[in-house]
Amino acid sequence: MAVTITQRARSRIALVSGVLLVLALGAAQLAAPVGTVWRDVALIAASLLAGFPIAVRAWAALRAKAFSIDLLVTIAVIGALVIGEYVEAAVVSFLFLFGAWLEARSLERTRASLRELVDLAPTRATVIRDGERVTVDADDVEVGETVIVTSGERIAVDGIIASGTASVTEASITGESVPVRKEPGDRVFAGTVAEAGYLEVEADHVGDDTTFARIIELVEEAQESRTRRQRFLERFAQFYTPAIIVIAVIVLAWSRDLAFALTFLVIACPGALVISVPVAAVGGLGNIARHGVLVKDGEALEDLAAVDTLVLDKTGTLTVGRPVVTSVHTIGDLPEQELLGLTASLESTSEHHLGRAIVAEAQSRRMPLSSDLSDVEVVPGLGLQARVDGHVVMAGRAGLLSEHGVATAERVLAKATQLEQQGATVVHVAVDGRHAGLIGIADEVRPQAASAIAHLREGGIRHIAMLTGDNEHTARLVAGRLGIDEVHAGLLPADKAAIVGDLKAQGRRVAMVGDGVNDAPALATADVGVAMGGAGTDVSMETADVVIMTDRLDQLAHARRVAGATLRVMKQNTALALGTVFLLVAAVLFQLVQLAGGMLVHEVSVLLVILNALRLVRLDGPGQRGAADVRTHEADGPVADVAAPAARTEEKEPAL
């Protein structure tokens, strides 16, 4: 039957053992033989008490066919008791148990971000059932139900606001503490707080399916995962422990000195080495998660730190992904309002982001959309056509019109090129077989994009590429303003994955950042796939190794900075632990250190390893690195231009 000792019990055992050691020290001051007897009794009691949990862990490891460091210490303590070295036995067992307590405490501290997340999980919700408000457990809310959220209340589901407005703090999801105003049609997430206002939310994800629940699950899995370096050290320990036991036997046979052999056995314990990597990994993962980025496992953390090439999708990643109509140009006698109305009615059948922008523009002008639609046909990669109010309407790329025999004048193509050079995507519209107009649509670049790219370069990213399905002119305009090295435009999903594969074939370590279904193949191909969770799709988030829970690219720069710091701490801790073991073993062989003194040095090395790893917990996030970064980029000028790639004018565009 296996014996289980809780962390609280180990803490109490360590405390009592320490008290017994102090009592032994006091008894040693008494006159012999009484003082000697009480000293030895206290030392033996301390040895047995502190050694018991160590022996339990050693036995558990042996039952699992593993050789642990606890086994070395158990053998050494028993041997020291047998030969009457009670001081060494008590000190060794106490110091080792105290070191294990320090390790557990440090891991608990680095996991604080996860505990804080769990504490933020909503437990109750108010729903409308049979026309009445009912308070239920958050896990009992069903998809489609309306959840009532009042001021100060934590939202219990993911869903769309049906009515009401409120300022919502989304720090638990995004890491941002500034409240965001939410209105009907906006999405809200479980675990966020309605600071002021009233909301009625239609639930579409509940219980374990909410974004918040998935965050907790991903952080748990990441902190329990193993890095490649950690797995190597675990395999190393499997060979190292029995090897040390064999060498200790050889030392005993050679020296005929049991105390010397036992000293060698204990001093060779690489306790600091065993915890050097996991305590750093957990600290780094916790810091990253606290600032709105989820790294799904330890390997992804190492890969993120090793990345030297960054590949970025444009729409929804570098840009906000919410394009707006910036200009409408008519050709011939068709009025602008009629052109926009016909196009918006056609696009109301589409989910494409450009189509939604046209529909939104028509709605903002209070233009009714026609319901008289028939013969709707989507032409993949080019656009769509349908019969609207008796007119045959086509909208999309220029290739759609040419494919259907619609002629385009040179002056119209020149105007389209001019709009594209200004950063707009151009939708060509044909009505009844004639080219009727151009609609310019532009997407705003994310305000943090420029500073994020600058920080990523400072952090060691040597090459940055942008991949997009958009036109060449718009892509190069955005890339030029953000200082991106390589641009590929007009791509299909397979093209993006192929380009990422080519970069990897050149020996680069590639991270791909995207937000849509079309980015999923490239995310899977890259060494590290990074999904923009703020506006990303479930497919991209499931495919990715890293998820940015906001739409802020600068959080990736912070995550990579912490990942790099974590890897450096792992290397420092490993070097410190190995160096300590090497020096102590050499000191033992030359009889420069005794068992208790060597064990003290060993535990000091454990403490140093832990303190070094805890530095990762305190690394500042992207919003805490000082306002100087923001002011610098605001003063540069191009950022302001990028934020508004195409200025919209109120006056009517002339007919072409």
XYZ file of C-alpha atoms in Angstrom:
656
model
C 0.000 0.000 0.000
C 1.421 3.348 -1.064
C 1.948 6.032 1.588
C 1.089 9.586 0.585
C 2.516 12.564 2.444
C 0.979 15.953 1.715
C 2.982 19.123 1.238
C 1.565 20.509 4.482
C 2.714 17.384 6.344
C 6.208 17.719 4.860
C 6.334 21.331 6.003
C 5.421 20.333 9.557
C 7.950 17.499 9.533
C 10.675 19.893 8.371
C 9.728 22.333 11.158
C 9.778 19.679 13.887
C 13.081 18.302 12.559
C 14.590 21.773 12.710
C 13.394 22.163 16.305
C 14.951 18.796 17.199
C 18.262 19.916 15.693
C 18.192 23.060 17.841
C 17.396 20.927 20.921
C 20.306 18.642 20.048
C 22.575 21.664 19.865
C 21.359 22.778 23.288
C 21.758 19.275 24.775
C 25.348 19.170 23.548
C 26.102 22.021 25.928
C 25.055 19.914 28.930
C 27.553 17.874 30.899
C 28.274 14.313 29.775
C 26.907 11.710 29.803
C 23.386 13.216 30.137
C 24.001 15.871 27.482
C 25.450 13.321 25.063
C 22.501 10.956 25.473
C 19.878 13.658 24.921
C 21.830 15.063 21.978
C 21.955 11.657 20.285
C 18.268 11.008 20.974
C 17.295 14.349 19.418
C 19.569 13.765 16.409
C 18.267 10.229 15.790
C 14.676 11.457 16.093
C 15.370 14.296 13.651
C 17.037 11.885 11.234
C 14.176 9.381 11.288
C 11.477 12.039 11.133
C 12.998 14.030 8.257
C 14.214 10.882 6.499
C 10.758 9.235 6.445
C 9.193 11.354 3.642
C 12.447 11.089 1.687
C 12.357 7.291 1.980
C 8.677 7.245 0.970
C 9.466 9.145 -2.225
C 12.449 6.887 -2.930
C 10.283 3.771 -2.522
C 7.564 5.215 -4.764
C 10.172 5.878 -7.450
C 11.571 2.340 -7.151
C 8.078 0.883 -7.513
C 7.815 2.882 -10.728
C 11.181 1.371 -11.785
C 12.956 4.711 -11.481
C 16.098 5.698 -9.590
C 15.588 9.014 -7.831
C 17.873 11.352 -5.915
C 15.810 10.489 -2.822
C 17.252 6.976 -2.997
C 20.817 8.276 -2.645
C 19.888 10.396 0.372
C 17.963 7.532 2.006
C 20.950 5.191 1.671
C 23.278 7.869 3.028
C 21.081 8.649 6.066
C 20.658 4.961 6.961
C 24.393 4.385 6.568
C 25.251 7.398 8.728
C 22.934 6.146 11.485
C 24.473 2.678 11.313
C 28.023 3.986 11.783
C 26.965 6.434 14.510
C 27.345 9.659 12.529
C 24.126 11.070 13.982
C 24.933 14.733 13.303
C 25.517 14.080 9.589
C 22.399 11.919 9.340
C 20.176 14.570 10.950
C 21.647 17.530 9.074
C 21.566 15.759 5.685
C 17.945 14.597 6.044
C 16.787 18.001 7.337
C 18.571 19.997 4.635
C 17.296 17.741 1.874
C 13.732 17.918 3.181
C 14.053 21.676 3.574
C 15.305 21.929 -0.017
C 12.296 19.916 -1.224
C 10.043 22.299 0.708
C 11.716 25.304 -0.937
C 11.246 23.685 -4.354
C 7.543 23.051 -3.728
C 7.031 26.586 -2.426
C 8.727 28.116 -5.444
C 6.693 26.016 -7.879
C 3.544 27.022 -6.011
C 4.483 30.664 -6.342
C 5.183 30.380 -10.062
C 1.812 28.667 -10.499
C 0.070 31.593 -8.822
C -1.194 32.856 -12.189
C -3.127 29.628 -12.698
C -4.593 29.750 -9.185
C -5.644 33.352 -9.772
C -7.341 32.297 -13.004
C -9.232 29.501 -11.270
C -10.361 31.914 -8.553
C -11.807 34.173 -11.268
C -14.016 31.418 -12.678
C -17.718 32.384 -12.406
C -19.837 30.102 -10.232
C -23.388 31.490 -10.564
C -25.468 33.011 -13.349
C -28.883 34.615 -13.694
C -30.849 33.318 -16.691
C -34.325 33.902 -18.095
C -36.384 30.691 -18.031
C -40.121 30.591 -18.713
C -40.163 34.381 -18.600
C -38.638 34.567 -15.116
C -35.159 35.286 -13.775
C -33.568 32.219 -12.201
C -30.152 31.956 -10.522
C -28.329 28.726 -11.418
C -24.825 27.257 -11.309
C -22.686 28.615 -14.142
C -22.150 25.073 -15.458
C -25.930 24.578 -15.752
C -26.484 27.398 -18.255
C -27.497 26.045 -21.661
C -26.519 27.291 -25.117
C -29.099 29.758 -26.426
C -30.282 30.931 -23.017
C -30.279 34.620 -22.136
C -27.985 35.498 -19.226
C -28.583 38.675 -17.199
C -25.441 40.563 -16.124
C -25.590 43.552 -13.782
C -22.939 46.014 -12.530
C -20.049 44.367 -10.696
C -21.071 40.885 -11.782
C -18.761 38.351 -13.419
C -20.036 37.109 -16.770
C -20.646 33.350 -16.717
C -20.766 32.491 -20.442
C -19.334 33.379 -23.823
C -21.961 35.039 -25.970
C -23.326 37.958 -27.952
C -24.964 40.951 -26.263
C -28.659 40.986 -27.175
C -29.420 44.240 -25.365
C -27.896 46.682 -22.906
C -24.507 48.384 -22.617
C -21.721 48.087 -20.050
C -18.042 48.731 -19.420
C -16.407 45.311 -19.223
C -12.990 44.536 -17.735
C -11.431 41.726 -19.776
C -8.150 41.352 -17.873
C -8.809 37.647 -17.191
C -8.897 36.998 -20.944
C -6.693 39.644 -22.523
C -4.451 40.850 -19.701
C -5.747 44.393 -20.296
C -7.100 46.107 -17.174
C -8.768 49.066 -18.953
C -12.560 48.493 -19.259
C -13.995 48.171 -22.768
C -17.432 49.528 -23.682
C -19.719 46.751 -24.915
C -22.917 47.243 -26.904
C -25.524 45.020 -28.594
C -23.848 42.757 -31.146
C -20.499 42.733 -29.300
C -19.026 39.517 -27.951
C -18.323 39.008 -24.245
C -16.432 36.228 -22.483
C -16.875 34.204 -19.322
C -14.662 35.360 -16.449
C -14.813 39.047 -17.428
C -16.510 41.641 -15.210
C -19.235 44.154 -16.056
C -17.943 47.148 -14.108
C -20.921 49.393 -14.870
C -24.088 48.815 -16.850
C -26.606 46.114 -17.653
C -26.365 43.326 -20.242
C -28.532 40.576 -21.636
C -26.220 38.011 -23.214
C -27.251 35.179 -25.519
C -24.993 32.256 -24.567
C -23.210 30.396 -27.351
C -20.423 28.726 -25.323
C -21.000 27.494 -21.770
C -19.210 25.512 -19.068
C -15.961 23.887 -20.213
C -16.443 25.223 -23.755
C -15.957 28.888 -22.799
C -12.796 30.734 -23.736
C -11.984 31.195 -20.044
C -12.287 27.466 -19.302
C -10.066 26.701 -22.290
C -7.466 29.168 -20.999
C -7.333 27.408 -17.624
C -7.063 24.019 -19.333
C -4.277 25.177 -21.653
C -2.267 26.761 -18.822
C -2.643 23.600 -16.712
C -1.462 21.429 -19.583
C 1.438 23.744 -20.365
C 2.695 23.873 -16.779
C 2.451 20.085 -16.457
C 4.218 19.515 -19.786
C 7.935 18.866 -20.125
C 10.469 20.834 -22.125
C 13.006 18.916 -24.207
C 15.724 20.020 -21.781
C 13.670 18.777 -18.834
C 13.049 15.376 -20.425
C 16.770 15.083 -21.093
C 17.567 15.777 -17.434
C 15.000 13.199 -16.319
C 16.616 10.591 -18.581
C 20.010 11.702 -17.268
C 18.877 11.110 -13.670
C 17.810 7.560 -14.547
C 21.413 6.730 -15.460
C 23.156 9.073 -13.039
C 21.639 7.735 -9.809
C 22.593 4.043 -10.241
C 25.996 5.133 -11.573
C 26.678 7.123 -8.389
C 25.636 4.151 -6.234
C 28.076 1.904 -8.140
C 30.873 4.481 -7.837
C 30.180 4.862 -4.104
C 30.559 1.086 -3.697
C 33.862 1.268 -5.577
C 34.996 4.143 -3.339
C 34.089 2.076 -0.263
C 36.004 -0.952 -1.562
C 39.018 1.203 -2.356
C 39.098 3.351 0.806
C 37.590 0.896 3.335
C 35.976 4.041 4.823
C 32.178 3.842 5.027
C 31.817 7.462 6.182
C 33.880 8.635 3.204
C 31.784 6.584 0.764
C 28.540 7.884 2.256
C 29.801 11.441 2.035
C 30.586 10.916 -1.637
C 27.133 9.393 -2.165
C 25.261 12.368 -0.744
C 27.462 15.121 -2.110
C 27.054 13.709 -5.631
C 23.257 14.205 -5.434
C 22.337 16.695 -8.195
C 19.259 18.031 -6.401
C 19.648 21.517 -7.836
C 20.035 20.001 -11.305
C 16.746 18.127 -11.050
C 14.725 21.278 -10.302
C 16.810 23.715 -12.383
C 14.682 23.377 -15.527
C 11.105 22.748 -14.289
C 11.092 25.675 -11.845
C 12.242 27.991 -14.648
C 9.717 26.593 -17.153
C 6.790 26.994 -14.788
C 7.863 30.528 -13.883
C 8.158 31.589 -17.521
C 4.861 29.988 -18.583
C 3.053 31.596 -15.650
C 4.373 35.057 -16.495
C 3.401 34.726 -20.152
C -0.104 33.490 -19.292
C -0.614 36.357 -16.848
C -0.012 38.800 -19.710
C -2.569 37.369 -22.107
C -0.534 34.801 -24.080
C -0.955 31.037 -23.821
C 1.947 28.745 -24.671
C 0.478 25.269 -25.018
C 3.487 23.226 -23.857
C 7.088 23.385 -22.750
C 8.465 22.525 -26.189
C 6.629 25.472 -27.724
C 8.249 27.708 -25.086
C 11.711 26.550 -26.175
C 10.822 26.848 -29.863
C 9.481 30.380 -29.380
C 12.759 31.445 -27.803
C 14.725 29.939 -30.720
C 12.723 31.626 -33.502
C 14.741 33.871 -35.830
C 12.156 34.431 -38.597
C 8.657 35.828 -38.157
C 5.929 35.390 -40.778
C 2.805 37.536 -40.394
C -0.609 37.419 -41.983
C -1.853 40.930 -42.833
C -5.611 41.059 -42.360
C -6.601 40.574 -38.726
C -2.984 40.304 -37.590
C -1.144 43.442 -38.651
C -4.442 45.147 -39.364
C -7.538 45.263 -37.177
C -9.456 43.081 -39.619
C -12.403 45.493 -39.788
C -12.085 47.206 -43.184
C -14.260 50.211 -44.004
C -15.378 51.737 -47.284
C -13.200 54.770 -48.009
C -14.437 55.751 -51.476
C -17.109 54.948 -54.069
C -16.385 55.766 -57.733
C -19.112 55.460 -60.354
C -18.589 54.786 -64.053
C -21.135 56.210 -66.448
C -24.575 57.415 -65.429
C -25.341 55.033 -62.543
C -25.817 57.108 -59.325
C -23.496 56.370 -56.396
C -26.365 55.496 -54.048
C -27.791 52.970 -56.489
C -24.357 51.446 -57.130
C -23.702 51.053 -53.409
C -27.221 49.749 -52.752
C -27.045 47.051 -55.427
C -23.558 45.979 -54.318
C -24.501 45.892 -50.631
C -27.613 43.823 -51.394
C -25.425 41.363 -53.301
C -22.774 41.253 -50.549
C -25.416 40.619 -47.884
C -25.265 36.980 -49.041
C -21.507 36.813 -48.282
C -19.482 36.430 -45.088
C -16.340 37.923 -46.655
C -14.847 40.779 -44.614
C -14.846 43.118 -47.640
C -18.490 42.320 -48.313
C -19.397 43.033 -44.700
C -17.663 46.427 -44.974
C -19.821 47.339 -47.995
C -22.995 46.238 -46.203
C -21.993 48.243 -43.118
C -21.426 51.345 -45.271
C -24.870 51.037 -46.834
C -26.474 50.582 -43.436
C -24.628 53.617 -42.061
C -26.217 55.640 -44.887
C -29.603 54.157 -43.894
C -29.985 52.497 -47.290
C -32.455 49.588 -47.427
C -31.058 46.296 -48.736
C -33.031 44.481 -51.388
C -34.466 41.050 -50.636
C -35.095 40.384 -54.322
C -32.026 38.201 -54.899
C -31.719 35.101 -57.037
C -29.143 33.028 -58.936
C -26.418 33.776 -56.353
C -23.070 32.367 -57.484
C -19.797 32.534 -55.581
C -16.641 32.437 -57.706
C -13.849 31.256 -55.342
C -11.009 33.741 -55.095
C -12.661 36.270 -57.408
C -16.026 37.422 -56.012
C -19.716 36.722 -56.512
C -22.664 37.533 -58.739
C -26.461 37.405 -58.516
C -29.645 38.898 -59.896
C -30.645 41.869 -57.701
C -33.928 43.706 -58.385
C -33.829 42.364 -61.914
C -30.221 43.483 -62.548
C -27.278 41.095 -62.999
C -24.712 42.381 -60.494
C -21.092 41.218 -60.120
C -18.642 42.355 -57.429
C -15.060 41.266 -56.815
C -11.643 41.356 -58.416
C -11.024 42.676 -61.909
C -10.507 39.085 -63.014
C -14.158 38.291 -62.239
C -15.335 40.875 -64.736
C -12.877 39.871 -67.457
C -13.834 36.228 -66.976
C -17.442 37.180 -67.807
C -16.509 39.354 -70.766
C -17.008 42.732 -69.099
C -14.715 45.345 -70.658
C -12.754 47.725 -68.446
C -11.439 51.059 -69.715
C -7.775 51.949 -69.247
C -8.647 55.045 -67.190
C -10.666 52.815 -64.803
C -7.764 50.395 -64.374
C -5.469 53.368 -63.725
C -7.841 54.643 -61.031
C -7.978 51.190 -59.425
C -4.176 51.075 -59.385
C -4.059 54.527 -57.801
C -6.450 53.442 -55.025
C -4.388 50.317 -54.373
C -1.203 52.389 -54.146
C -2.952 54.466 -51.486
C -3.521 51.321 -49.439
C -7.079 50.429 -50.451
C -8.443 47.129 -51.693
C -10.600 47.717 -54.768
C -13.902 45.946 -55.438
C -14.928 46.125 -59.109
C -18.689 46.257 -59.711
C -20.494 45.400 -62.940
C -24.223 45.858 -63.553
C -25.969 44.189 -66.504
C -22.703 43.403 -68.250
C -21.154 46.878 -67.939
C -18.408 48.039 -65.575
C -20.385 50.284 -63.204
C -17.946 51.395 -60.521
C -15.118 50.900 -58.039
C -15.418 50.691 -54.267
C -12.261 51.356 -52.250
C -11.945 49.561 -48.922
C -9.133 50.005 -46.419
C -8.188 48.243 -43.214
C -6.541 50.033 -40.285
C -3.126 48.843 -39.137
C -3.032 47.899 -35.475
C -1.618 50.791 -33.402
C 0.870 48.537 -31.589
C 2.149 46.824 -34.761
C 5.118 49.143 -35.401
C 6.430 49.083 -31.827
C 5.819 45.308 -31.566
C 7.892 44.638 -34.693
C 10.641 46.917 -33.366
C 10.714 45.033 -30.043
C 10.743 41.680 -31.840
C 13.758 42.785 -33.863
C 15.479 43.939 -30.682
C 14.762 40.500 -29.237
C 16.622 38.674 -32.007
C 14.158 38.273 -34.902
C 16.379 38.707 -37.962
C 13.844 38.404 -40.773
C 10.147 39.380 -40.982
C 7.844 38.414 -43.855
C 4.199 39.229 -44.566
C 1.797 36.881 -46.359
C -1.608 38.030 -47.583
C -4.333 37.284 -50.055
C -4.706 41.018 -50.625
C -3.326 42.924 -53.622
C 0.362 43.685 -54.116
C 0.065 47.469 -53.750
C -1.780 47.376 -50.424
C 0.525 44.694 -49.069
C 3.693 46.621 -49.961
C 2.293 49.858 -48.558
C 1.638 48.277 -45.167
C 4.944 46.396 -45.216
C 6.911 49.516 -46.129
C 5.434 51.535 -43.286
C 6.083 48.778 -40.741
C 9.587 47.936 -41.955
C 8.805 44.364 -43.046
C 11.556 42.678 -45.077
C 9.647 40.350 -47.403
C 6.152 40.553 -48.911
C 4.017 37.948 -50.690
C 0.555 39.021 -51.889
C -2.417 37.429 -53.639
C -1.891 34.110 -51.845
C -4.154 31.146 -51.250
C -3.880 29.097 -47.991
C -1.723 26.458 -49.675
C 0.613 29.184 -50.951
C 1.140 30.506 -47.417
C 2.013 27.037 -46.118
C 4.420 26.496 -49.027
C 6.269 29.760 -48.339
C 6.623 28.874 -44.642
C 7.954 25.471 -45.706
C 10.500 27.116 -48.024
C 11.749 29.360 -45.200
C 12.194 26.320 -42.954
C 14.067 24.526 -45.742
C 16.546 27.428 -45.723
C 17.410 26.533 -42.130
C 15.354 29.279 -40.502
C 13.388 28.816 -37.273
C 9.972 30.156 -38.291
C 7.036 31.483 -36.275
C 3.806 32.090 -38.222
C 1.207 34.533 -36.844
C -2.351 34.410 -38.206
C -5.987 34.630 -37.221
C -8.164 32.901 -39.807
C -9.062 29.465 -41.130
C -6.956 30.245 -44.195
C -3.908 30.614 -41.935
C -4.287 27.175 -40.312
C -2.111 25.259 -42.859
C 0.731 27.772 -42.456
C 0.385 27.714 -38.646
C 0.710 23.926 -38.696
C 3.731 24.069 -41.030
C 5.719 26.609 -38.977
C 8.055 25.681 -36.123
C 5.784 27.799 -33.905
C 2.215 28.637 -34.893
C 0.834 31.761 -33.215
C -2.911 32.512 -33.325
C -4.448 35.912 -32.661
C -7.135 34.791 -30.217
C -8.798 38.193 -29.863
C -10.284 37.938 -33.320
C -9.073 34.487 -34.319
C -11.064 31.438 -35.329
C -11.343 28.213 -33.349
C -9.456 26.403 -36.131
C -6.434 28.708 -35.975
C -6.408 28.618 -32.147
C -6.531 24.813 -32.061
C -3.778 24.520 -34.687
C -1.433 27.027 -33.067
C 1.240 26.363 -30.430
C 0.838 29.867 -28.965
C -2.396 31.856 -28.603
C -2.462 35.644 -28.104
C -5.739 36.188 -26.260
C -6.004 39.796 -27.470
C -5.486 41.526 -30.791
C -2.215 43.086 -29.538
C 0.900 41.935 -31.356
C 3.157 43.527 -28.723
C 2.149 40.739 -26.334
C 3.973 38.313 -28.638
C 7.115 40.428 -28.230
C 6.759 40.124 -24.454
C 6.120 36.377 -24.673
C 9.234 35.845 -26.761
C 11.284 38.007 -24.394
C 10.133 35.902 -21.429
C 10.704 32.675 -23.391
C 14.272 33.762 -24.150
C 14.831 34.736 -20.508
C 13.423 31.361 -19.429
C 15.856 29.492 -21.656
C 18.754 31.572 -20.297
C 17.681 30.840 -16.714
C 17.481 27.124 -17.558
C 21.053 27.218 -18.860
C 22.280 29.265 -15.883
C 20.602 26.925 -13.410
C 21.979 23.844 -15.148
C 25.493 25.290 -15.162
C 25.220 26.307 -11.494
C 23.931 22.888 -10.443
C 26.531 20.912 -12.411
C 29.330 23.222 -11.283
C 28.307 22.819 -7.625
C 28.224 19.014 -7.883
C 31.597 18.931 -9.654
C 33.297 21.169 -7.080
C 31.768 19.343 -4.116
C 32.717 15.905 -5.455
C 36.275 17.143 -6.022
C 36.345 18.582 -2.482
C 35.123 15.259 -1.038
C 37.700 13.222 -2.949
C 40.446 15.501 -1.615
C 38.803 15.345 1.850
C 38.304 19.113 1.987
C 34.638 18.938 3.017
C 32.594 16.751 5.333
C 29.064 15.435 4.833
C 27.132 18.154 6.701
C 29.170 21.014 5.234
C 28.848 19.629 1.724
C 25.114 19.202 2.158
C 24.813 22.809 3.296
C 26.582 24.008 0.133
C 24.336 21.723 -1.896
C 21.154 23.227 -0.408
C 22.493 26.756 -0.928
C 22.824 25.881 -4.622
C 19.194 24.687 -4.606
C 18.120 28.000 -3.090
C 20.112 29.974 -5.681
C 18.521 27.984 -8.513
C 15.054 28.744 -7.144
C 15.735 32.452 -6.604
C 17.147 32.727 -10.122
C 13.982 31.169 -11.575
C 11.689 33.421 -9.544
C 13.089 36.413 -11.429
C 10.971 35.249 -14.370
C 7.764 35.822 -12.410
C 8.567 39.517 -12.016
C 9.403 40.346 -15.655
C 7.224 43.275 -16.771
C 4.513 42.888 -19.387
C 4.180 44.849 -22.658
C 2.129 47.596 -21.044
C 4.601 48.067 -18.184
C 7.822 48.711 -20.064
C 7.284 52.423 -19.906
C 5.363 54.973 -21.889
C 8.566 56.035 -23.614
C 8.188 53.269 -26.201
C 4.738 54.511 -27.183
C 5.758 58.154 -27.305
C 8.776 57.348 -29.446
C 6.752 55.599 -32.094
C 3.996 58.172 -32.029
C 6.550 60.869 -32.724
C 8.000 59.023 -35.715
C 5.090 59.946 -37.947
C 4.509 56.815 -40.061
C 2.454 55.147 -37.339
C -0.173 57.856 -37.565
C -0.217 57.467 -41.347
C -0.561 53.710 -41.136
C -3.497 54.001 -38.763
C -5.442 55.751 -41.513
C -4.204 54.275 -44.812
C -6.790 56.044 -46.908
C -8.430 59.255 -45.788
C -12.119 59.339 -46.436
C -13.595 62.477 -47.954
C -17.114 63.689 -47.483
C -17.458 65.135 -50.962
C -18.883 62.988 -53.748
C -16.326 61.174 -55.905
C -16.534 62.207 -59.560
C -17.698 59.724 -62.157
C -14.933 58.108 -64.180
